[in-house]
CSV table of C-alpha atoms in Angstrom, one decimal:
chain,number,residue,atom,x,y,z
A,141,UNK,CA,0.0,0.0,0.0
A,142,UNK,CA,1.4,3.3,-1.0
A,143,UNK,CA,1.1,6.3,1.5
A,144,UNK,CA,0.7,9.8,-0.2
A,145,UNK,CA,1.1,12.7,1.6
A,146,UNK,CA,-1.5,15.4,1.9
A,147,UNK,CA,-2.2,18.9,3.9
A,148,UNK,CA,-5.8,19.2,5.5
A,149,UNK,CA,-7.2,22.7,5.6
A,150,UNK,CA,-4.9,23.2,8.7
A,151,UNK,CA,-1.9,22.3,7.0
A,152,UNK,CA,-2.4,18.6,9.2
A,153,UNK,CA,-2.0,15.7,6.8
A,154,UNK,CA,-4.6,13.8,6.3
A,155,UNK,CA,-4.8,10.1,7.2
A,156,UNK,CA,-7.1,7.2,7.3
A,157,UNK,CA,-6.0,4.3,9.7
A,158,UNK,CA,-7.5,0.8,8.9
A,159,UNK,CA,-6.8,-2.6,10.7
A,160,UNK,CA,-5.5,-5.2,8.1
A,161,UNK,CA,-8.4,-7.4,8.7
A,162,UNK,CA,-10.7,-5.0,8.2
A,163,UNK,CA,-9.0,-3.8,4.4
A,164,UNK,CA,-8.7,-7.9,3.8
A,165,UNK,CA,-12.3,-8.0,4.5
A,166,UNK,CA,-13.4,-5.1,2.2
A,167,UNK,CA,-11.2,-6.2,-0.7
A,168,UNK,CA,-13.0,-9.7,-0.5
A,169,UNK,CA,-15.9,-8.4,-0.7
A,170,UNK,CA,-16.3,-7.8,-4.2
A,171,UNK,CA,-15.7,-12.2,-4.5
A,172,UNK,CA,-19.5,-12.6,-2.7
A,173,UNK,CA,-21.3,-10.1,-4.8
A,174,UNK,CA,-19.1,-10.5,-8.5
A,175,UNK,CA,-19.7,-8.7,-10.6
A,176,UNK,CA,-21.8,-5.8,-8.9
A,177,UNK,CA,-19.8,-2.8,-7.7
A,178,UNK,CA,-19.5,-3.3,-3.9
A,179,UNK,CA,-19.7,-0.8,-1.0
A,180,UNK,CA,-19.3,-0.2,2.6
A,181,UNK,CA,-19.7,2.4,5.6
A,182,UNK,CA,-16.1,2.6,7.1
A,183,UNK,CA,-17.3,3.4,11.3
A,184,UNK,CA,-14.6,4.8,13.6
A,185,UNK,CA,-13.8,8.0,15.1
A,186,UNK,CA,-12.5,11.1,14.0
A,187,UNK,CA,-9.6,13.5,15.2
A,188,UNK,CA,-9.0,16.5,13.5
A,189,UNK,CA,-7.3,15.4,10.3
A,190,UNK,CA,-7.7,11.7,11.1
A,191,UNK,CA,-9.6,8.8,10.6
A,192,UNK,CA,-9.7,5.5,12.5
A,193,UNK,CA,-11.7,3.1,10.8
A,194,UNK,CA,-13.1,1.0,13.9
A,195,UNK,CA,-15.7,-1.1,11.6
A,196,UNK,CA,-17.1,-2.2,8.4
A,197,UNK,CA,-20.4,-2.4,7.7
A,198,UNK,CA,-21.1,-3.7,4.0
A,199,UNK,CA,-24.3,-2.4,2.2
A,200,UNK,CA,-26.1,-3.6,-0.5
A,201,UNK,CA,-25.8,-1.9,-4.5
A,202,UNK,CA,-29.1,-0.6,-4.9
A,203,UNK,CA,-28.0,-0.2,-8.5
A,204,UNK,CA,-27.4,-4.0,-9.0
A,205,UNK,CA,-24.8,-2.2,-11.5
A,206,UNK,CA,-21.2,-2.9,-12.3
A,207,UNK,CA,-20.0,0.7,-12.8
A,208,UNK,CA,-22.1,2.1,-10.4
A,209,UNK,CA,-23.0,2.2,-6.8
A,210,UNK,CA,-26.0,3.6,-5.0
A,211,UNK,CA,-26.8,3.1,-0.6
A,212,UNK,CA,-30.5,3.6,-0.1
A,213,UNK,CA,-30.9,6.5,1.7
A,214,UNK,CA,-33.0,5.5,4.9
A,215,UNK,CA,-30.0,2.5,5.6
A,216,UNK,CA,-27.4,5.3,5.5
A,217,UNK,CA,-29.2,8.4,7.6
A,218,UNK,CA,-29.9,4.9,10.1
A,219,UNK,CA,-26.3,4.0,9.9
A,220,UNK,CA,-25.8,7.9,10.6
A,221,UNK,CA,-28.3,7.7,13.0
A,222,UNK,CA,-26.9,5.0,15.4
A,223,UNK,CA,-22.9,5.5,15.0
A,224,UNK,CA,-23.3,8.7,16.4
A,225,UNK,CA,-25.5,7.9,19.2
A,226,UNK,CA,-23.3,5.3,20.0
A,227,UNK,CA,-20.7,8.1,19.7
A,228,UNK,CA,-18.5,7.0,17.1
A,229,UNK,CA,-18.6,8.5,13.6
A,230,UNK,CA,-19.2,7.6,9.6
A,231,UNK,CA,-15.4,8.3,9.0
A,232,UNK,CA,-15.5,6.9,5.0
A,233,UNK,CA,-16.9,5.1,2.8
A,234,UNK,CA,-15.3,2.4,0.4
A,235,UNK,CA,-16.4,0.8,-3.0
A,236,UNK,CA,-14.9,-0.7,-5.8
A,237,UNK,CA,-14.3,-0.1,-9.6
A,238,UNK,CA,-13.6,-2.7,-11.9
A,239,UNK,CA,-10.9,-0.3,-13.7
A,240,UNK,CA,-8.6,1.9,-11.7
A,241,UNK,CA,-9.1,3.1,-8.0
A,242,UNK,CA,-9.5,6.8,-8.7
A,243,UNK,CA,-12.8,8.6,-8.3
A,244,UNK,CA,-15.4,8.9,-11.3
A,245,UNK,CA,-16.8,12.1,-12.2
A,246,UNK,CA,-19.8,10.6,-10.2
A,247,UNK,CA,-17.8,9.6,-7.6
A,248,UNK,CA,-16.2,13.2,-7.5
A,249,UNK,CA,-20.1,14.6,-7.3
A,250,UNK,CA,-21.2,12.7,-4.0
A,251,UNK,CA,-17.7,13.3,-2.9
A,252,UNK,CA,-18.3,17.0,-2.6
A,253,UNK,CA,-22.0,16.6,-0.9
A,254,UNK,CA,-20.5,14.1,1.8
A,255,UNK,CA,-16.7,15.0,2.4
A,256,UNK,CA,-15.7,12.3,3.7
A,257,UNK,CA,-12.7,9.7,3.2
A,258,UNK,CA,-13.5,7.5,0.1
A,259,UNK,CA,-11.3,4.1,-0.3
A,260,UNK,CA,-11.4,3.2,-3.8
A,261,UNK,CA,-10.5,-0.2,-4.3
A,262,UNK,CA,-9.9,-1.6,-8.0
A,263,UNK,CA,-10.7,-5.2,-8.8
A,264,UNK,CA,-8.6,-5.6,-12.0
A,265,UNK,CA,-5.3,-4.6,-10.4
A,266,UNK,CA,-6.0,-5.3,-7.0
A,267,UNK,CA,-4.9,-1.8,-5.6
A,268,UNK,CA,-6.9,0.6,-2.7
A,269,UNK,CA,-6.5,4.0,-2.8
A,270,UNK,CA,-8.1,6.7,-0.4
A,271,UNK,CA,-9.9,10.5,-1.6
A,272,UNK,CA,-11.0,13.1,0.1
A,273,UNK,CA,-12.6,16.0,-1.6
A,274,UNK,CA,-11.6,19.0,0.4
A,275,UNK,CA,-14.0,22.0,-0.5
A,276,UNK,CA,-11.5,24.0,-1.7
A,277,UNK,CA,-8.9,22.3,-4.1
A,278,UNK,CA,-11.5,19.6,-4.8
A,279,UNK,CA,-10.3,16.1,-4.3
A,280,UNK,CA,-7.0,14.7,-3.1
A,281,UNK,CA,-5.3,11.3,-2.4
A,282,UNK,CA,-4.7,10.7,1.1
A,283,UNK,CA,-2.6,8.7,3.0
A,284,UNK,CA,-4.3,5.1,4.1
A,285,UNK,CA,-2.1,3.3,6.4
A,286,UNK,CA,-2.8,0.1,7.3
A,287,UNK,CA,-2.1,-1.7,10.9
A,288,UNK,CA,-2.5,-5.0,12.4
């Protein structure tokens, strides 16, 4: 996994942390719903610039697409709903692409409306990247570092 360096809007570097397990699990995923796009709420807790992913919680494709992903919106604002009165945080989201792991112009759209970290994970070349669309320079790599 490659770490890229980026500045947050206090000149903090951004940074998603993820356990091993839980990045294992997400990029197996896409074997149990082949060959629908997959995606997930990544649950943690947030501090200043980063991100702990504490939990994964896979969500079905409303799209029943390939190239496309869509949560239904009552699971989501109940998934909001819950992590923070059990005060934790949505702190990403992930989903994969069959081409590259960089963000569609799609992606890039609901990027802006929910800025949060977005782990992009390509299953053609096997390789996770993370986004974050900023507000101001519009989206940025960020660093994902991985821990057991």
């Amino acid at each position: 996994m490659e770490n890229n360096t980026s500045e947050g809007k206090e000149g903090v570097k951004e940074i998603v942390t993820i356990k091993k397990t839980h990045l294992a699990f997400l990029t197996n995923l896409p074997l149990q719903t082949k060959p629908l796009e997959t995606c997930a709420i990544l649950i943690g807790k947030k501090n200043k610039n980063h991100y702990n992913v504490l939990d994964v919680l896979p969500m079905d494709n409303e799209d029943k697409s390939e190239i496309r992903f869509t949560i239904n919106e009552e699971k989501l604002f109940a998934v909001y709903k819950e992590t923070e009165s059990n005060k934790l945080a949505v702190v990403g989201l992930f989903h994969t692409h069959p081409s590259m792991p960089i963000p569609s112009k799609t992606d890039i759209n609901y990027m802006e409306i929910n800025p949060i970290p977005w782990i992009i994970h390509s299953t053609t070349i096997q390789k996770t990247k993370c986004f974050i669309h900023d507000g101001n320079e519009g989206v940025k790599e960020i660093d994902l570092i991985v821990k057991d």
